[in-house]
Coordinates of C-alpha atoms in Angstrom, one line a residue:
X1 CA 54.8 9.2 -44.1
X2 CA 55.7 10.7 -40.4
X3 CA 53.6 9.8 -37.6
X4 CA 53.1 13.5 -37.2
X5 CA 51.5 13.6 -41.1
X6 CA 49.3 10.6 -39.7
X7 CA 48.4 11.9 -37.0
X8 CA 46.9 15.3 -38.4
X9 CA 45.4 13.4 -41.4
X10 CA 43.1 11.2 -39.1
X11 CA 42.8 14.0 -36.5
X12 CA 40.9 15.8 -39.9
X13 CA 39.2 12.7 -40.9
X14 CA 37.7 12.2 -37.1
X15 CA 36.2 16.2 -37.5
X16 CA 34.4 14.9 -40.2
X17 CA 32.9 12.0 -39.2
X18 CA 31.7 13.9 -36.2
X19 CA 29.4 16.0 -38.8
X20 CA 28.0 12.7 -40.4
X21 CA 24.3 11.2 -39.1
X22 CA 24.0 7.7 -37.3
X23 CA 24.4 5.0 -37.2
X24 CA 27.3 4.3 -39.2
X25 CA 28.8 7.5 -37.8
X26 CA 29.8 5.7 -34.4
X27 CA 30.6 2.5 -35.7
X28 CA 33.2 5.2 -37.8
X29 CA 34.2 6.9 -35.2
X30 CA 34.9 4.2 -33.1
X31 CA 36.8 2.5 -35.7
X32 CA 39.3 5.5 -36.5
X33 CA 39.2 6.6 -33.4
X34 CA 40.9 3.5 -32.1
X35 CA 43.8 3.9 -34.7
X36 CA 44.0 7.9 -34.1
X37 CA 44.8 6.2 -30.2
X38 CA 46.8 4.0 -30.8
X39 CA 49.3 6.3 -33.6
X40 CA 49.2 9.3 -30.8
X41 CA 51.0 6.6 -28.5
X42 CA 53.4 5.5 -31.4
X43 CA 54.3 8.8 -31.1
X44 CA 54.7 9.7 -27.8
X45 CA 56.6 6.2 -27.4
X46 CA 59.0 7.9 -30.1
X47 CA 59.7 10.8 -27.9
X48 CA 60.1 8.8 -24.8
X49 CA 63.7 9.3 -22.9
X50 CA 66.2 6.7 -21.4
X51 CA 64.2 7.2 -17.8
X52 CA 60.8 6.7 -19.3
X53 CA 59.4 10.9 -19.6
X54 CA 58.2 12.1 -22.8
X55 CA 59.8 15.2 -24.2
X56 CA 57.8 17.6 -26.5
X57 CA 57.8 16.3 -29.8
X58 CA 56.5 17.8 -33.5
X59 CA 53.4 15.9 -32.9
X60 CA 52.6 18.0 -30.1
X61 CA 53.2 15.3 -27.5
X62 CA 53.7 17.2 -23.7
X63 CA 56.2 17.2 -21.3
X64 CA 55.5 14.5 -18.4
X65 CA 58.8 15.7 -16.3
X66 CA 56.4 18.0 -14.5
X67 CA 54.5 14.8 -13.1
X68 CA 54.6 14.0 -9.5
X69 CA 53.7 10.3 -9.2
X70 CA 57.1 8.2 -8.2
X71 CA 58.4 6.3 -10.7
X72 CA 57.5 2.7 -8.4
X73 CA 53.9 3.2 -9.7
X74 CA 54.6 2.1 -13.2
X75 CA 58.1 0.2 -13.2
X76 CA 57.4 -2.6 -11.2
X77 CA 60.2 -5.3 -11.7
X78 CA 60.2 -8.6 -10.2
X79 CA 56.3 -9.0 -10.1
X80 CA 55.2 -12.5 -12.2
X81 CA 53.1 -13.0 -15.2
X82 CA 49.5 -11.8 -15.1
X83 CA 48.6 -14.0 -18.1
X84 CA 50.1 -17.2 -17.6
X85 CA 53.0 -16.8 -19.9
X86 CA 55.8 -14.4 -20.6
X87 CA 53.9 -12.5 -23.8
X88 CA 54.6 -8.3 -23.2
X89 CA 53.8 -7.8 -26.8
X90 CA 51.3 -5.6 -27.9
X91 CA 48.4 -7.9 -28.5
X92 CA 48.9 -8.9 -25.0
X93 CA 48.5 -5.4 -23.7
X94 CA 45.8 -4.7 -25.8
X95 CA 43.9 -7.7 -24.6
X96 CA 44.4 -6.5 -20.7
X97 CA 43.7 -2.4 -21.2
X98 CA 40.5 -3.6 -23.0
X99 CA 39.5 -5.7 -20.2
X100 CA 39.4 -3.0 -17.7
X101 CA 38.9 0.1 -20.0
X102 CA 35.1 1.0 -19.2
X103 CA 36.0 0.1 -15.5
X104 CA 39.2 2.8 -15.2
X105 CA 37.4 5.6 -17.2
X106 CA 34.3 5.1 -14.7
X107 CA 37.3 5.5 -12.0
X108 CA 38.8 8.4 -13.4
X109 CA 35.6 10.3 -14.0
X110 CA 34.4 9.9 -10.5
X111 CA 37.8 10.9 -9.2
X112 CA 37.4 14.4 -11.7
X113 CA 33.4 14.7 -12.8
X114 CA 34.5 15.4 -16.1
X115 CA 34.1 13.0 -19.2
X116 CA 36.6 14.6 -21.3
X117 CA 39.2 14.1 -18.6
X118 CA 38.4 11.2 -17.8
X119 CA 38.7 10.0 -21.0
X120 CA 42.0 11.5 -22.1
X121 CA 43.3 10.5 -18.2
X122 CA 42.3 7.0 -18.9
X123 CA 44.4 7.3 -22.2
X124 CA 47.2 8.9 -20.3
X125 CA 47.2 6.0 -17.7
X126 CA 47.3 3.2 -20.6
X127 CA 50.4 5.1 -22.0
X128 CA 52.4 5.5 -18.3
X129 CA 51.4 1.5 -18.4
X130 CA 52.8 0.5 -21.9
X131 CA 56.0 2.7 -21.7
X132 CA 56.7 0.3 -18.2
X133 CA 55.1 -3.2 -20.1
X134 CA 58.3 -4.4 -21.4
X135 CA 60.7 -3.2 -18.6
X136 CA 58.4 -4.6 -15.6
X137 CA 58.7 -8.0 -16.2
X138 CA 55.0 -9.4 -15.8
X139 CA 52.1 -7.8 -13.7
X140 CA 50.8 -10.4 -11.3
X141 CA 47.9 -7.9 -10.2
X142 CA 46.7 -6.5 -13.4
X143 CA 43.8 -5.0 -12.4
X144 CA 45.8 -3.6 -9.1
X145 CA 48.6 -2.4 -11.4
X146 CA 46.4 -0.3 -13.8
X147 CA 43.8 1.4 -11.0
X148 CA 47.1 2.3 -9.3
X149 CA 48.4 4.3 -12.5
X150 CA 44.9 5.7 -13.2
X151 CA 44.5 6.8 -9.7
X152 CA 47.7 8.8 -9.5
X153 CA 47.6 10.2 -12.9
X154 CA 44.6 11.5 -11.9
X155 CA 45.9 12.8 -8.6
X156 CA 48.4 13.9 -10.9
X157 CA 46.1 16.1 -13.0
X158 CA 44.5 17.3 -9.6
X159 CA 47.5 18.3 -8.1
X160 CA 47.8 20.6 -10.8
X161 CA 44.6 22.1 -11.3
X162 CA 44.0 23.1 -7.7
X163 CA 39.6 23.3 -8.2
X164 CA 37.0 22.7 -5.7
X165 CA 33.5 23.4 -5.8
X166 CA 32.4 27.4 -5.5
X167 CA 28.6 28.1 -5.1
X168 CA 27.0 30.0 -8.0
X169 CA 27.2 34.1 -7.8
X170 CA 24.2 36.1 -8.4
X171 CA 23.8 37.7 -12.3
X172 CA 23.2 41.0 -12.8
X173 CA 19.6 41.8 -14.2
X174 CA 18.6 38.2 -13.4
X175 CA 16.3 36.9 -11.0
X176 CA 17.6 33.3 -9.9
X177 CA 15.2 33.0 -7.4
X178 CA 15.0 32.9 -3.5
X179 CA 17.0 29.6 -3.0
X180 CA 20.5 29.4 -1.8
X181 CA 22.7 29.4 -4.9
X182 CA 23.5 25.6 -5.4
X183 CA 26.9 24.6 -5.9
X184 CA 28.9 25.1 -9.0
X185 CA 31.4 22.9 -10.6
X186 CA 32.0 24.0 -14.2
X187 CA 34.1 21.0 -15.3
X188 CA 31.2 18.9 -14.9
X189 CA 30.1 16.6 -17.6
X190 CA 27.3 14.0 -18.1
X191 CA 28.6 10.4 -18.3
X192 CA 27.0 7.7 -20.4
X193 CA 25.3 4.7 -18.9
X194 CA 26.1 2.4 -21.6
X195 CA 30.0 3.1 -21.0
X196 CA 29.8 1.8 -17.5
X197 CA 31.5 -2.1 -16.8
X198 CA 29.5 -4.5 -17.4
X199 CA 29.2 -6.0 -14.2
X200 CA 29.7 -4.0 -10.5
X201 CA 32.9 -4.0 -8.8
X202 CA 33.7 -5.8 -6.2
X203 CA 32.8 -4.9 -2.9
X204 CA 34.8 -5.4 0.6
X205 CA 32.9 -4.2 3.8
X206 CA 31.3 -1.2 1.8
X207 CA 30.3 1.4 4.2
X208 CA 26.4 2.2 2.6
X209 CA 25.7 5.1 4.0
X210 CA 28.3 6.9 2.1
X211 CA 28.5 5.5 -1.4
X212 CA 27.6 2.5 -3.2
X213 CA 28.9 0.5 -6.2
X214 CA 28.8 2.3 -9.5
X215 CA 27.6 5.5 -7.9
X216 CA 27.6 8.4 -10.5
X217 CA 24.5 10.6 -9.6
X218 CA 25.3 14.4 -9.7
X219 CA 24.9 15.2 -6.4
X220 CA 27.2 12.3 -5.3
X221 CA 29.5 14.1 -8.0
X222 CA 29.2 17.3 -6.2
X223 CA 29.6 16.2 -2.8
X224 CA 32.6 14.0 -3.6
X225 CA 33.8 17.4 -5.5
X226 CA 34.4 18.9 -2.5
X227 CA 37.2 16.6 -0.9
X228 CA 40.4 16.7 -0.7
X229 CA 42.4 14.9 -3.8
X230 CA 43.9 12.3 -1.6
X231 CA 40.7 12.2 0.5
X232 CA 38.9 11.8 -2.6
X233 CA 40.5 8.6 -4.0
X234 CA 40.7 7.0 -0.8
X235 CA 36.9 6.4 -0.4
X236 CA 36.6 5.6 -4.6
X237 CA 38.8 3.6 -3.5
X238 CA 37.1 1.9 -0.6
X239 CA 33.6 2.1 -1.1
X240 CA 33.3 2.4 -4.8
X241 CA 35.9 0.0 -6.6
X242 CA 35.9 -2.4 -3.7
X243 CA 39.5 -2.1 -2.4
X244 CA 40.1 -3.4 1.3
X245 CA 42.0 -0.9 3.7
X246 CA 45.2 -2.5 3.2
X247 CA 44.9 -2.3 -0.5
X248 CA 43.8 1.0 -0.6
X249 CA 46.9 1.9 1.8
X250 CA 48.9 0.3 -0.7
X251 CA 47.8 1.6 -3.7
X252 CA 48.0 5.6 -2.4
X253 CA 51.5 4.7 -1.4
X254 CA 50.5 5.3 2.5
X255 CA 50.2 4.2 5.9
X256 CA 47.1 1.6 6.8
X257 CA 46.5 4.6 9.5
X258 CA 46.9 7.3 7.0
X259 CA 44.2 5.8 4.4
X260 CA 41.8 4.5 7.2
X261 CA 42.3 7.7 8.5
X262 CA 41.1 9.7 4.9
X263 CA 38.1 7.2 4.5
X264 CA 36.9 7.8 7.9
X265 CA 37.0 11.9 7.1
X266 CA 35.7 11.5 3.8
X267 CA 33.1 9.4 5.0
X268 CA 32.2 11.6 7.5
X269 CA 32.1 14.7 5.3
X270 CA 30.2 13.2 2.4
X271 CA 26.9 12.0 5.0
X272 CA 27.2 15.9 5.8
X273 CA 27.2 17.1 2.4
X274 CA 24.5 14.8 0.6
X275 CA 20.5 14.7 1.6
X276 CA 20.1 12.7 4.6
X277 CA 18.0 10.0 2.8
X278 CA 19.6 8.4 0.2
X279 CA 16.7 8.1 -2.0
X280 CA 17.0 11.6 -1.7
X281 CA 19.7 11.4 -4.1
X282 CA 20.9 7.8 -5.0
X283 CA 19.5 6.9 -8.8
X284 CA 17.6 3.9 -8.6
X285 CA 15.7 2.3 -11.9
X286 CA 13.1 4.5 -13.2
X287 CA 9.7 3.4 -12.2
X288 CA 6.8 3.7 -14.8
X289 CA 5.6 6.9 -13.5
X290 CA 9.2 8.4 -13.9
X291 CA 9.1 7.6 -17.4
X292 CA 5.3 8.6 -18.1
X293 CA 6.3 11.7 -16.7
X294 CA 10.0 11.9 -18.7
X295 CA 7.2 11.6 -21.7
X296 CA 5.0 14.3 -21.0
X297 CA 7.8 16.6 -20.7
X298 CA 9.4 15.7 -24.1
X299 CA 5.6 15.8 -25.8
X300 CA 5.1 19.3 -23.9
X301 CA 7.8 20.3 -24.9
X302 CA 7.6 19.4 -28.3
X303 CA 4.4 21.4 -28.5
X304 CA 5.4 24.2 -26.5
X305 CA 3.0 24.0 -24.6
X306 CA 4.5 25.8 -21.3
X307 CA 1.8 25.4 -18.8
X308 CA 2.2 22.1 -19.4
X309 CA 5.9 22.0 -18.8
X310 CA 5.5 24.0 -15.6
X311 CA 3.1 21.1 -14.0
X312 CA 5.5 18.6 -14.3
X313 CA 8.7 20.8 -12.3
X314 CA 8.5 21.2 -8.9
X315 CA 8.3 24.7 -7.1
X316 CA 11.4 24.4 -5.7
X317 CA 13.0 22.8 -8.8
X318 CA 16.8 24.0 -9.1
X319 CA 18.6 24.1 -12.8
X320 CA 22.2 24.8 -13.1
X321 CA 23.7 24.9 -16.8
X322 CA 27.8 24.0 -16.3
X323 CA 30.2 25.8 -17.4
X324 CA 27.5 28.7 -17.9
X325 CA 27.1 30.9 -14.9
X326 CA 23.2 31.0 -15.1
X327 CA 21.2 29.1 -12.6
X328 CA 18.0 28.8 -10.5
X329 CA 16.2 27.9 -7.6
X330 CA 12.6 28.3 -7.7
X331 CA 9.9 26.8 -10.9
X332 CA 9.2 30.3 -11.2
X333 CA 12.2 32.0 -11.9
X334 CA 13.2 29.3 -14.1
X335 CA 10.2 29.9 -16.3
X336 CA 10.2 33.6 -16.4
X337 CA 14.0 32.8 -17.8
X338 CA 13.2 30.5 -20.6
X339 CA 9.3 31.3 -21.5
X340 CA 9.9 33.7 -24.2
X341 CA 12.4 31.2 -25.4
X342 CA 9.5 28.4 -25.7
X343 CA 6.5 30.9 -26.7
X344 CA 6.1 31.3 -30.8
X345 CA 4.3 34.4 -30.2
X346 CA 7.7 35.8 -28.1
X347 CA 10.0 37.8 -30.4
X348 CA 12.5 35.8 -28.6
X349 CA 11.4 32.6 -29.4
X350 CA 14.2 30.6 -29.8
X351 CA 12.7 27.4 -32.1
X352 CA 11.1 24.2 -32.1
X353 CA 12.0 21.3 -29.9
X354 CA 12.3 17.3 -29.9
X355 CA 13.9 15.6 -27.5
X356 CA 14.8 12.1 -26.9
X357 CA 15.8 9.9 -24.1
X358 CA 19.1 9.4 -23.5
X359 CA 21.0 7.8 -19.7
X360 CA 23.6 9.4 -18.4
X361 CA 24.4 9.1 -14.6
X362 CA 21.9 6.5 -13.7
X363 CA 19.4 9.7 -14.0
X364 CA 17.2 10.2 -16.2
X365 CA 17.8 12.4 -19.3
X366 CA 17.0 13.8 -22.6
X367 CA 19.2 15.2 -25.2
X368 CA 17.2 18.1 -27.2
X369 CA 17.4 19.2 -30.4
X370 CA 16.4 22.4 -31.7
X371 CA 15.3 23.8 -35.0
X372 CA 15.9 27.4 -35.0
X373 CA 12.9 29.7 -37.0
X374 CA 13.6 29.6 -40.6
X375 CA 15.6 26.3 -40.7
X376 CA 14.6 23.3 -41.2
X377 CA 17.0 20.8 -39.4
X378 CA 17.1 20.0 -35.7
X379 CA 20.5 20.6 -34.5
X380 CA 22.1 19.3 -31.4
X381 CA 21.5 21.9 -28.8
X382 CA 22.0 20.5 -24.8
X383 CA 21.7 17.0 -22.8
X384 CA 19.4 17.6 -19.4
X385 CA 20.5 15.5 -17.1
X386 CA 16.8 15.1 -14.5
X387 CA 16.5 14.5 -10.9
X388 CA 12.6 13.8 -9.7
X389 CA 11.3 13.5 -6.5
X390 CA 7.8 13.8 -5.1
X391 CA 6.5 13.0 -8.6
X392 CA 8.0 15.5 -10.1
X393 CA 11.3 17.3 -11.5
X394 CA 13.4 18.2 -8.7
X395 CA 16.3 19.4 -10.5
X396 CA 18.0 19.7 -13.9
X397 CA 21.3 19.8 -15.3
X398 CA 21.7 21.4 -18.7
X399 CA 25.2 20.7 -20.4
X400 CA 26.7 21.9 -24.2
X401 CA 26.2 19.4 -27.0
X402 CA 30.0 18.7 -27.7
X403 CA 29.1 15.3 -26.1
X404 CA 26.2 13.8 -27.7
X405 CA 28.9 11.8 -30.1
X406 CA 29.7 9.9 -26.4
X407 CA 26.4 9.1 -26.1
X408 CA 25.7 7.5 -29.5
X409 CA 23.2 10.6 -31.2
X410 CA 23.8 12.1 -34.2
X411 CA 24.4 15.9 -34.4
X412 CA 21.2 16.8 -36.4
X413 CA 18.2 14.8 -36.5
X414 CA 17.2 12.6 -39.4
X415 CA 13.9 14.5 -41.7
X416 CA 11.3 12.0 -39.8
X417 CA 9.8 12.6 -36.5
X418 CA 10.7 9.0 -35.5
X419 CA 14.1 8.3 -33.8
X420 CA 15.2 6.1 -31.9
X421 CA 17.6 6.4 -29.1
X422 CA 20.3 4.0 -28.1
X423 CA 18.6 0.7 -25.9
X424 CA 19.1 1.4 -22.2
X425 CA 21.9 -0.8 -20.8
X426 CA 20.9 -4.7 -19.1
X427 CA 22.5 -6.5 -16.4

């Protein structure tokens, strides 16, 4: 059978498995997903040229002429064995791409703030990496080798989408409140804790007032947003995956002045851009009043009992809803938005609600379900993604249900009340 028939066969059998309840669905998905992977890059190695681009196949395999990163970054001759032998085989690939997987999709999504990028960037990189395994001779620096593909396909992908954050515009006929409009960045997706690395990078002279290891709160999202592409990598780079100067020269293909240079501004341009205290916007691990008051939300929630609800956000709460245009700044105006949603009585009542915990971001969150009137199933409706402060909810992100698969929860709710969400990472 053609790789293209294969491909479109599992491709179908992956939509399905998306419909099907948990917990076998993940261990499913997971399990065909990996050979979906793994026949996409059968293919595209089929349709590789003599110089190592892809040419657009029947499998629907793009064009990578168009790319900008020089060749050096993935043929790399002369360089000795990373794993003590002379094995370039596919097990032995395997082996090292699994090794630093979670690490280099953490990478790429901080470099992007989207999960679905960062995810088929991730992909993109192992591919670059494979189609140079057996021509490269060995990789003494695996780990070097890899974040240097990742990092320019990703400068790659930035280079050509040119996107920085806008601030939100106002909507006719809706009151948003008084606040400034916060910013907007409609690629943005929620990232799941329980993908992160196991264990922190490693750190060389971090500088902590600008970022700290395995930092993926929002706002640090945001702020990081708004650099430059190159400026961008170079303090990941630095202060996040642990690279010294000269490593971080190395890898961007630059000048030791040039990359101390784009730290230093980077550095400089993040303080300005986040809240001055960095509890102000660094996740921490969520004290027992955090999660008493995560609780009462859910159970007020659950029994729509608004005032309730209100007493828990703060007045100055702000809620943005990315890719949606929609967005507020005060409690009020939020609630004058969604109360005739919540209220039975309301001819616009949208349903019933049950939410559970979920982690995303090092925040807390909830993923909510909703069971619309006249149906009895709750369906998978958004993923709030909660900042608190003061002892109460300083801010929440609302994003589209296409991801709750990432996060382990099944698309409708089982019949029972009781559900348990996936265990919160250790360690």
């Amino acid at each position: 059978m053609p790789v293209e028939e294969l491909i479109a066969g599992i491709g179908g059998r992956l939509r399905q498995l998306r419909l099907t309840p948990a917990p076998a669905f993940r261990a499913d998905v997971e399990a065909v997903s990996a050979q979906f992977a793994r026949l996409r890059r059968l293919a595209r190695l089929a349709g590789a040229g003599d110089d190592g681009t892809t040419t657009t196949t029947g499998a629907g395999v793009t064009d990578d002429t168009q790319n900008v990163t020089p060749l050096d970054v993935t043929n790399l001759p002369g360089v000795t064995n990373p794993l003590g032998g002379t094995d370039h085989g596919e097990a032995a690939f395997t082996a090292l791409t699994e090794e630093y997987r979670r690490e280099l999709r953490a990478h790429c999504y901080r470099l992007l703030g989207s999960y679905d990028e960062a995810e088929d960037l991730t992909q993109e990189a192992f591919l670059r990496a494979w189609r140079a395994w057996e021509t490269s001779g060995a990789i003494e620096h695996p780990r070097a080798w890899l974040y240097k593909i990742a990092t320019h396909v990703c400068l790659d992908f930035l280079r050509k989408h040119h996107r920085r954050p806008t601030t939100y515009d106002p909507v006719p006929g809706l009151d948003s409140g008084d606040g400034p409009p916060p910013p907007r960045l409609p690629w943005l997706q929620p990232f799941p804790d329980d993908q992160l690395p196991d264990t922190p990078a490693p750190q060389h002279e971090p500088d902590i007032q600008a970022v700290a290891s395995e930092t993926l709160e929002l706002l640090f999202l945001t702020a990081i947003q708004r650099l430059p592409a190159r400026q961008r990598a170079a303090v990941i780079l630095r202060d996040v995956a642990g690279w010294s100067a000269q490593e971080t020269a190395d890898l961007l293909g630059s000048s030791l002045a040039s990359a101390n240079s784009a730290v230093q501004r980077g550095r400089s341009a993040l303080r300005a851009a986040l809240p001055e205290r960095r509890e102000d916007w660094s996740a921490a691990e969520p004290t027992a009043e955090d999660v008493a008051l995560l609780e009462r939300y859910m159970d007020a929630s659950a029994r729509a009992d608004i005032d309730a609800m209100v007493a828990l956000v703060r007045e100055d709460a702000v809620l943005t809803m990315p890719p949606n245009p929609f967005w507020f700044t005060t409690r009020d105006a939020l609630f004058a938005f969604v109360r005739p949603n919540l209220d039975p009585a309301s001819p616009l009542y949208a349903g019933h609600w049950r939410h559970v915990p979920v982690h995303a971001n090092g925040q807390l969150a909830v993923a909510g379900y909703l069971r619309r009137p006249g149906t009895s199933v709750h369906r998978a409706q958004v993923i709030d993604v909660l900042r608190v402060a003061g002892g109460g909810i300083a801010e929440i992100t609302t994003f589209e249900p296409h991801l709750f698969a990432s996060f382990g929860l099944p698309m409708t709710l089982p019949g029972s009340d009781e559900f348990s969400a996936p265990p919160r990472p250790t360690g």
